[in-house]
CSV table of C-alpha atoms in Angstrom, one decimal:
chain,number,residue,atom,x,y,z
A,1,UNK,CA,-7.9,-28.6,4.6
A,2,UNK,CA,-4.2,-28.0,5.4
A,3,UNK,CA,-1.4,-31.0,5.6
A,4,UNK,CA,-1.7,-33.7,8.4
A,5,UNK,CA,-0.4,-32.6,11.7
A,6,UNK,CA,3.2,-32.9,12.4
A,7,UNK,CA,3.2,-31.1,15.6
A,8,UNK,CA,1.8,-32.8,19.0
A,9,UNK,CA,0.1,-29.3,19.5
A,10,UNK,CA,-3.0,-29.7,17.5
A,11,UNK,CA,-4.3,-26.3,16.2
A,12,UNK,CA,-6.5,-24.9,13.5
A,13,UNK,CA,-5.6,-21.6,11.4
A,14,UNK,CA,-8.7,-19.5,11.2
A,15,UNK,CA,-8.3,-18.0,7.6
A,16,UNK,CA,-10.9,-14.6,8.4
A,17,UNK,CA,-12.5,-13.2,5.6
A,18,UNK,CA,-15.9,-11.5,4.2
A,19,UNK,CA,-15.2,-11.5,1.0
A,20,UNK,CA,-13.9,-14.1,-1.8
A,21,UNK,CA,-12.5,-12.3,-5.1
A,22,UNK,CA,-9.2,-13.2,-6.9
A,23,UNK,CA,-6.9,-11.4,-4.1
A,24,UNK,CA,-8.3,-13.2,-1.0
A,25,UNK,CA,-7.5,-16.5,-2.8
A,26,UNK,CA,-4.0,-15.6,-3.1
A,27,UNK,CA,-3.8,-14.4,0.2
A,28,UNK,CA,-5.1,-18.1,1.0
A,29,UNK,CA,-2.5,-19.6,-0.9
A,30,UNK,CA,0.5,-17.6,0.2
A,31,UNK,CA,-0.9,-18.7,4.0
A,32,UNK,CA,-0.9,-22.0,2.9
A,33,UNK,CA,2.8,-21.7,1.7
A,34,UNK,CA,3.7,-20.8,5.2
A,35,UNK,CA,3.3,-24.9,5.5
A,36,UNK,CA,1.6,-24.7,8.8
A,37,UNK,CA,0.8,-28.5,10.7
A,38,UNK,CA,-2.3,-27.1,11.8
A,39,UNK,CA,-5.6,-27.5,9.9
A,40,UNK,CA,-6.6,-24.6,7.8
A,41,UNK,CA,-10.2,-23.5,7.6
A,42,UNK,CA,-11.6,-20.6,5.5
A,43,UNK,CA,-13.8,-18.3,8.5
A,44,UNK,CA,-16.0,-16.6,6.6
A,45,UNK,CA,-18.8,-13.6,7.6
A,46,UNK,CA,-21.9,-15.1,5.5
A,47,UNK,CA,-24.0,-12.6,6.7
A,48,UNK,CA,-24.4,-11.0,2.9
A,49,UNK,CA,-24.7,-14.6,1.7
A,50,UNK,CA,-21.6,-14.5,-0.5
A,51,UNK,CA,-20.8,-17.6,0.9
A,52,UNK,CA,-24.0,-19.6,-0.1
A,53,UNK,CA,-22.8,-21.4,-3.3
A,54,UNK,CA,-19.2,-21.7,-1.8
A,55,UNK,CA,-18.3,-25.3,-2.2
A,56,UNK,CA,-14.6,-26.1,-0.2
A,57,UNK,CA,-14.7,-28.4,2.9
A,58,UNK,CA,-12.2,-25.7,4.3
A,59,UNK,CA,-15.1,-23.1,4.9
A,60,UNK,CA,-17.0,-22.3,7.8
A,61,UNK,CA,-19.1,-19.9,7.8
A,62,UNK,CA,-21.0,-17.5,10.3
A,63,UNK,CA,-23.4,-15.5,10.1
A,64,UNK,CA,-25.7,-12.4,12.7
A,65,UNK,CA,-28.1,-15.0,12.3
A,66,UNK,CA,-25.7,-17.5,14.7
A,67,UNK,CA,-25.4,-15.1,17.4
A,68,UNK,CA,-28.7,-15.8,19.2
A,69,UNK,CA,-27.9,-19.6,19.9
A,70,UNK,CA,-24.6,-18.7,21.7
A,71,UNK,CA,-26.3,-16.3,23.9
A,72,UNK,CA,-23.7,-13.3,22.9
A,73,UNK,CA,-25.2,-10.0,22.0
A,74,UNK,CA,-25.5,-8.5,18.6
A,75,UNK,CA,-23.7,-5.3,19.7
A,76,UNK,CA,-21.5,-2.7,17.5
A,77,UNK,CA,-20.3,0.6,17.3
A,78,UNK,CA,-23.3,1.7,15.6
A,79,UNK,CA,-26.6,0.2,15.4
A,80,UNK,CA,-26.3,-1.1,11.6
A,81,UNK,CA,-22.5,-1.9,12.0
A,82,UNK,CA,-21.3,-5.5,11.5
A,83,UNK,CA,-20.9,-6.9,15.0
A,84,UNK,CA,-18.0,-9.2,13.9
A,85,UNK,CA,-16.1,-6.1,13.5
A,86,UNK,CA,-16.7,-4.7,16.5
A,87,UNK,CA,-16.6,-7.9,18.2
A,88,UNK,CA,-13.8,-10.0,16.0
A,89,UNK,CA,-13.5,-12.8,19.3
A,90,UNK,CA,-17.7,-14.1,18.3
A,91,UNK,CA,-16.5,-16.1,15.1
A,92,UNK,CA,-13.5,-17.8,17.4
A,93,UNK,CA,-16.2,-18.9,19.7
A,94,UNK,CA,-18.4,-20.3,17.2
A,95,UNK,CA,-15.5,-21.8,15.5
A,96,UNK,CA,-14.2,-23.4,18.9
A,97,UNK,CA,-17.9,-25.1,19.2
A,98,UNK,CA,-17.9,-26.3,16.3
A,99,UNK,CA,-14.4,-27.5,16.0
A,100,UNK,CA,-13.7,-28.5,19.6
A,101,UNK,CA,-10.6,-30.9,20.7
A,102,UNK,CA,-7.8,-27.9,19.2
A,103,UNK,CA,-5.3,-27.0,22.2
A,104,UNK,CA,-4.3,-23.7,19.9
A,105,UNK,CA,-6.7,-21.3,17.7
A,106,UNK,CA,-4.5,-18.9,15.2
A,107,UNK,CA,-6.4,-16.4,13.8
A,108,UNK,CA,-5.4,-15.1,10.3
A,109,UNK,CA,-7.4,-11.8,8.8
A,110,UNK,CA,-7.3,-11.9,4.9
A,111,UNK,CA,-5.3,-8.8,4.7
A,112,UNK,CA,-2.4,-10.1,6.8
A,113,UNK,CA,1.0,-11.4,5.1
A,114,UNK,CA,3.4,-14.2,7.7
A,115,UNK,CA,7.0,-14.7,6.9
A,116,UNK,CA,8.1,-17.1,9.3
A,117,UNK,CA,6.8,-20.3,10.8
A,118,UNK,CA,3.1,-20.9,12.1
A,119,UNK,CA,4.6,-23.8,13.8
A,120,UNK,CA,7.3,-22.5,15.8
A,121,UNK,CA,4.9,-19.5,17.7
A,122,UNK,CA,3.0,-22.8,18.6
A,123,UNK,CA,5.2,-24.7,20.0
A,124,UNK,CA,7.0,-21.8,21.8
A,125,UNK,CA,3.8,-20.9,23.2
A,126,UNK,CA,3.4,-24.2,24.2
A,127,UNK,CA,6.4,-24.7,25.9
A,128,UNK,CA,6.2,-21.0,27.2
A,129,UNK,CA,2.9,-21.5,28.7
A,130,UNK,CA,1.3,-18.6,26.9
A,131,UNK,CA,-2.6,-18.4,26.3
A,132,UNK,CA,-2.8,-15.5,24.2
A,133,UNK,CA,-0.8,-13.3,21.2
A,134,UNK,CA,-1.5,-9.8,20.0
A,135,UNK,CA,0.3,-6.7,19.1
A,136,UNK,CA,0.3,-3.7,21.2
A,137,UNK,CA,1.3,-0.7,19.4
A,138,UNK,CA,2.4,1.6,22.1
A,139,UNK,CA,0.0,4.4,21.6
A,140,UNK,CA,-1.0,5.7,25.0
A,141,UNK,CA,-4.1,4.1,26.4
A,142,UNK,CA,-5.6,7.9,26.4
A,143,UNK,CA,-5.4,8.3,22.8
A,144,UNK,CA,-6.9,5.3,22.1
A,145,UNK,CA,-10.6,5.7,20.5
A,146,UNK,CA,-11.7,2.6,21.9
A,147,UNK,CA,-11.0,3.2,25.3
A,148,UNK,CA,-14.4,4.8,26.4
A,149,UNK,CA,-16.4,1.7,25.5
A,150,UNK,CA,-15.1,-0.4,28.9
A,151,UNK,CA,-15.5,2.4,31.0
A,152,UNK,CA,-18.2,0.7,32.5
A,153,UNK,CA,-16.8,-2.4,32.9
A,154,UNK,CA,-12.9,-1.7,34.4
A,155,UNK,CA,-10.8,0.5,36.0
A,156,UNK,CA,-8.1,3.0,34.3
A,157,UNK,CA,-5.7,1.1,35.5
A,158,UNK,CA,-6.4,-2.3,34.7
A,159,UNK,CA,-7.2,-1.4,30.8
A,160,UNK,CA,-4.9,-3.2,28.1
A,161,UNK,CA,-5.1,-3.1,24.2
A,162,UNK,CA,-4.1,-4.9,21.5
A,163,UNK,CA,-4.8,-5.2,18.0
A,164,UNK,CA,-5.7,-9.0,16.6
A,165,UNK,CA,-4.8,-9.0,13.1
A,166,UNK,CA,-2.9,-12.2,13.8
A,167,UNK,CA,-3.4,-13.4,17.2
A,168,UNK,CA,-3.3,-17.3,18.7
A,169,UNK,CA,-5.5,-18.1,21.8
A,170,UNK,CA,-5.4,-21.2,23.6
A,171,UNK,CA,-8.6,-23.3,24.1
A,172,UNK,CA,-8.9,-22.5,27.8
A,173,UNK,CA,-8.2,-18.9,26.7
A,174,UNK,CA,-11.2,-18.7,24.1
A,175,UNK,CA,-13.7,-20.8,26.7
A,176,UNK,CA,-12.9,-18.2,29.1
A,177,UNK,CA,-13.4,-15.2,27.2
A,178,UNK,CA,-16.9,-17.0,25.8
A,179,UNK,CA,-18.2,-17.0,28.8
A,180,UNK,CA,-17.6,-13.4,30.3
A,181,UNK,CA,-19.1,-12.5,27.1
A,182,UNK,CA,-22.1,-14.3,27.9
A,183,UNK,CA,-21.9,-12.9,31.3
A,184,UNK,CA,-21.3,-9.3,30.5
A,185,UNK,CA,-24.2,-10.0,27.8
A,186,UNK,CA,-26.6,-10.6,30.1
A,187,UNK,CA,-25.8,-7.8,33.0
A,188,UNK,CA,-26.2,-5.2,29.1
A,189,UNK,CA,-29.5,-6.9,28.8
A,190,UNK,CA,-30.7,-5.8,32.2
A,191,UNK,CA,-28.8,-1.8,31.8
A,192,UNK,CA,-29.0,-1.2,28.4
A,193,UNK,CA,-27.1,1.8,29.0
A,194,UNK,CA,-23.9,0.4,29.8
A,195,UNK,CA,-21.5,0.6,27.3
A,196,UNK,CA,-20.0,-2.8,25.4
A,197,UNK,CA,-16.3,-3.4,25.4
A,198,UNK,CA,-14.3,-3.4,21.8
A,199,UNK,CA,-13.1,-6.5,21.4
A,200,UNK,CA,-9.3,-5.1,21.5
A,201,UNK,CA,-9.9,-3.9,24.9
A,202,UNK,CA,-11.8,-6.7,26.1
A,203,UNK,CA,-9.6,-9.0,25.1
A,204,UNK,CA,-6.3,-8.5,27.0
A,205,UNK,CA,-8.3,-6.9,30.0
A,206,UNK,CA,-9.3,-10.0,30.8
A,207,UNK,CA,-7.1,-12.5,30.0
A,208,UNK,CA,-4.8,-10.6,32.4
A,209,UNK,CA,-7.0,-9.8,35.3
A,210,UNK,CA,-7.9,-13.3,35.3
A,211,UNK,CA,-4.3,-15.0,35.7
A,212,UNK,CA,-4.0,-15.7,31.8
A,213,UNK,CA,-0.1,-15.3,30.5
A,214,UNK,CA,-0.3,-12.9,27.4
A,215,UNK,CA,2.9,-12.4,24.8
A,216,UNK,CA,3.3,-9.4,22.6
A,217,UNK,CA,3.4,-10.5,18.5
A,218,UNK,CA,6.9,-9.1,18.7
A,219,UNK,CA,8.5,-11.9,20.2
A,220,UNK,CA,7.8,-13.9,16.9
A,221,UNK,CA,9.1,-11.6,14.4
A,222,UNK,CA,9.3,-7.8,13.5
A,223,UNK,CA,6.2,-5.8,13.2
A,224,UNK,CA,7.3,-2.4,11.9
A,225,UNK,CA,4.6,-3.0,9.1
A,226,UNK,CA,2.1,-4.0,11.0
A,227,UNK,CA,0.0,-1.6,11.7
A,228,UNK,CA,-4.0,0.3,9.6
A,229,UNK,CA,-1.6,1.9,7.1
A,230,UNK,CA,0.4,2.5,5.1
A,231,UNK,CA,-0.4,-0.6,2.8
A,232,UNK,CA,2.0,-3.2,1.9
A,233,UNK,CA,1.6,-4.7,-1.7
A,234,UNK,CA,0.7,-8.2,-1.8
A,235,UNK,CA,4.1,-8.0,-4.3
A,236,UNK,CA,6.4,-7.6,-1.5
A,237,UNK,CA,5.2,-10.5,0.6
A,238,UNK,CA,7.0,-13.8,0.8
A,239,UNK,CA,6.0,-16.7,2.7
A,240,UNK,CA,9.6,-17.6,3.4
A,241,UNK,CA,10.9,-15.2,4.7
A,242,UNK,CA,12.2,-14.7,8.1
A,243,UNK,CA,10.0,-13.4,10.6
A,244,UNK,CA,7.7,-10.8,10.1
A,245,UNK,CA,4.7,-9.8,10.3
A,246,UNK,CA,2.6,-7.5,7.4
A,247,UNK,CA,-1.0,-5.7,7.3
A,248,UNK,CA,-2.3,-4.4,6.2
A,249,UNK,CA,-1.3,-6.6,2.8
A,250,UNK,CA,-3.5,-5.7,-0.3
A,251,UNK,CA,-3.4,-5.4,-3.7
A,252,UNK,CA,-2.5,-2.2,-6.1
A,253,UNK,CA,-6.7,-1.0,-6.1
A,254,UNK,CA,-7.2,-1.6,-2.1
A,255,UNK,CA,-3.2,-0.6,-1.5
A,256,UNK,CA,-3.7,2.7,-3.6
A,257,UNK,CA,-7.1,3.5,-1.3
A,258,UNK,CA,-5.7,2.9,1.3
A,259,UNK,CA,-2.2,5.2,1.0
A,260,UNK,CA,-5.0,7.8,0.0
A,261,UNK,CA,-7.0,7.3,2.7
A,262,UNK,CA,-4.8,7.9,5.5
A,263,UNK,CA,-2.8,10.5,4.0
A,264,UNK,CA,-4.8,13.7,5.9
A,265,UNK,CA,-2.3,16.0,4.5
A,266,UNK,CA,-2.7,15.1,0.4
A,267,UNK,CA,-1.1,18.4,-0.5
A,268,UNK,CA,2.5,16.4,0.1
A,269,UNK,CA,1.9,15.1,-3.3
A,270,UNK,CA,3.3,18.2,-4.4
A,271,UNK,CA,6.5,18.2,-2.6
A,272,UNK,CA,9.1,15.5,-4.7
A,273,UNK,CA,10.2,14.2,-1.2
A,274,UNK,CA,7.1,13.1,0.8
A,275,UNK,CA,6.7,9.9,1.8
A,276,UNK,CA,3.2,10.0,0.5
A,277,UNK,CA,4.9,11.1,-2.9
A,278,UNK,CA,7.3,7.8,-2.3
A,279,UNK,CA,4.1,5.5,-1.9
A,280,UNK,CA,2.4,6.6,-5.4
A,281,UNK,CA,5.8,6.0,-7.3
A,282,UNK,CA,4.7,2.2,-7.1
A,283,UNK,CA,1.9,3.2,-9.3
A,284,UNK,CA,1.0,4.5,-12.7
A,285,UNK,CA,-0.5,7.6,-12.5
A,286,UNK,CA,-3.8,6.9,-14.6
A,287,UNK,CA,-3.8,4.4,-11.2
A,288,UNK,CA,-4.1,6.9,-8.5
A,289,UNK,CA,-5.2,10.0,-10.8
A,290,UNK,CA,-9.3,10.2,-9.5
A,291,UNK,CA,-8.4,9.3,-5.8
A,292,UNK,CA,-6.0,12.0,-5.5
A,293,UNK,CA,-8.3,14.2,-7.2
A,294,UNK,CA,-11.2,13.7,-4.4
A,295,UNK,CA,-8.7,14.0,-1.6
A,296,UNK,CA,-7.4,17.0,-2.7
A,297,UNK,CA,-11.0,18.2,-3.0
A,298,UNK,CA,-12.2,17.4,0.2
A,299,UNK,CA,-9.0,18.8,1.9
A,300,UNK,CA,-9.0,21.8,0.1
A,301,UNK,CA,-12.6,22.5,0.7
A,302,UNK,CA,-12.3,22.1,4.3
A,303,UNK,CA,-9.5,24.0,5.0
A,304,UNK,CA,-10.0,26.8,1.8
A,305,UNK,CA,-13.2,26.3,0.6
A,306,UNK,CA,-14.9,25.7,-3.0
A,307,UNK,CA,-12.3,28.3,-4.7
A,308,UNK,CA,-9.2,25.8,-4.2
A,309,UNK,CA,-11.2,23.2,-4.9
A,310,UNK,CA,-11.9,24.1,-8.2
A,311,UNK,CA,-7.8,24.7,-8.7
A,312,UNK,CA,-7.2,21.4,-8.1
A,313,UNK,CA,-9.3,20.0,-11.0
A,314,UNK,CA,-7.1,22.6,-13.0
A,315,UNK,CA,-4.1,21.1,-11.8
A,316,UNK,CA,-4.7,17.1,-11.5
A,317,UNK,CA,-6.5,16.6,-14.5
């Protein structure tokens, strides 16, 4: 558990994670060094059981298995997707029953990096009167993937997103949101072949059809790296810095997949002043040597076929 409260908010920081190896503990700690009055728990998905043996009196962990006795729906994209993905609001309401009594609920995925003060958004929501924070991005609403799973639940019009990487939600917030869940549950129940809001569209809907006062994440700091990619390196965060907000944060094996990953074009490798080129400098070639390698494959045989392919192997070897 964190430091005793010095703020007269009381809040708990919901560390998220689903997995516990050497990196999310650092990513602990440096969340920790944001010295946050709040009380710290570890929010883990224990739906693996990697949790079982995992002695801290920080944790709490959830599992599918929890779902049932909160009346909310084990929905996701795909049948054998994990729901808490899909639906990242379900562990915040088990959390909230659990841990009742907080005023403010800050939400903290593992691969997130905070320079600034936990404190100050508090109190400034606090004092602002503001139930919820998330990020919106800008992209139009009509390129947005998500937006044909609350087709059957809103209007055009009234449709918001956000993404909740880091995101605070005040207790009447969260109780609210619980229970159009469990209302919206039960209508999916009786038409199964309704589709089931993504939690980023949900979300914000919501709150602001229903009179709830929502702040963008850019109020509290600069979010020109917060965004699926690129990757920041754990390296280049500091905890004391002023005011921004990172993700996603990893370390050099997730970072490198990740740069990879989202790089459609790999082929820029090859030209000295790509950005993509820029990225891999960080890195040791015998680092990134087989990832490029498959890339490169897969591009080339989609857009030339097996020949090129093969000339890659030739050429990054």
């Amino acid at each position: 558990m964190s430091n005793e409260f010095k703020s007269n908010r009381r809040y708990a920081v919901l560390f998220r994670t689903h997995v516990w190896d050497e990196f999310a503990k650092r990513q602990y700690q440096r969340l920790l060094a944001t010295n946050p009055s709040g009380d710290v728990f570890i929010v883990a998905n224990n739906t693996s059981g990697a949790f079982d043996n995992f002695d801290d009196p920080a944790l709490f962990a959830f599992s599918t298995s929890s779902l049932a006795a909160l009346d909310l729906p084990n929905i996701s994209e795909m049948k054998a997707d994990n729901p808490f993905w899909y639906n990242i609001d379900y562990p915040l309401y088990m959390f909230a029953k659990a841990y009742g009594g907080y005023d403010y609920y800050v939400v903290v995925e593992y691969d997130v990096g905070i320079e600034g003060s936990i404190d100050r958004i508090v109190e400034d929501m606090a004092r602002s009167g503001y139930d919820s924070i998330g990020y919106d991005s800008g992209q139009p609403m009509k390129q947005w993937g998500y937006r044909k799973s609350a087709v059957d639940f809103y209007e055009a019009h009234e449709m918001r997103k956000e993404l909740y990487c880091f995101s605070v939600f005040s207790a009447r917030a969260l109780a609210f949101l619980y229970a159009r869940r469990v209302e919206m549950g039960r209508l999916v129940a009786e038409r199964p072949e309704m589709k089931w809001p993504h939690c980023e569209i949900f979300i914000p809907t919501e709150l602001a059809k229903n009179g709830f006062s929502l702040v963008d994440l850019s109020r509290y700091g600069r979010t020109d790296r917060y965004d699926f990619q690129p990757a920041v390196l754990e390296d280049d965060v500091h905890p004391t810095g002023t005011d921004r907000f990172l993700h996603p944060v990893l370390d050099r094996e997730r970072s490198l997949q990740n740069i990879i990953k989202y790089e459609y074009r790999p082929e820029r490798f090859f030209y000295p002043r790509s950005a993509f080129r820029r990225r891999l400098k960080r890195f040791q070639p015998h680092e990134y040597r087989s990832l490029l390698r498959r890339s490169l494959n897969a591009r080339m045989r989609k857009v030339y076929g097996r020949l090129a392919a093969s000339i890659v192997n030739v050429f990054v070897s």
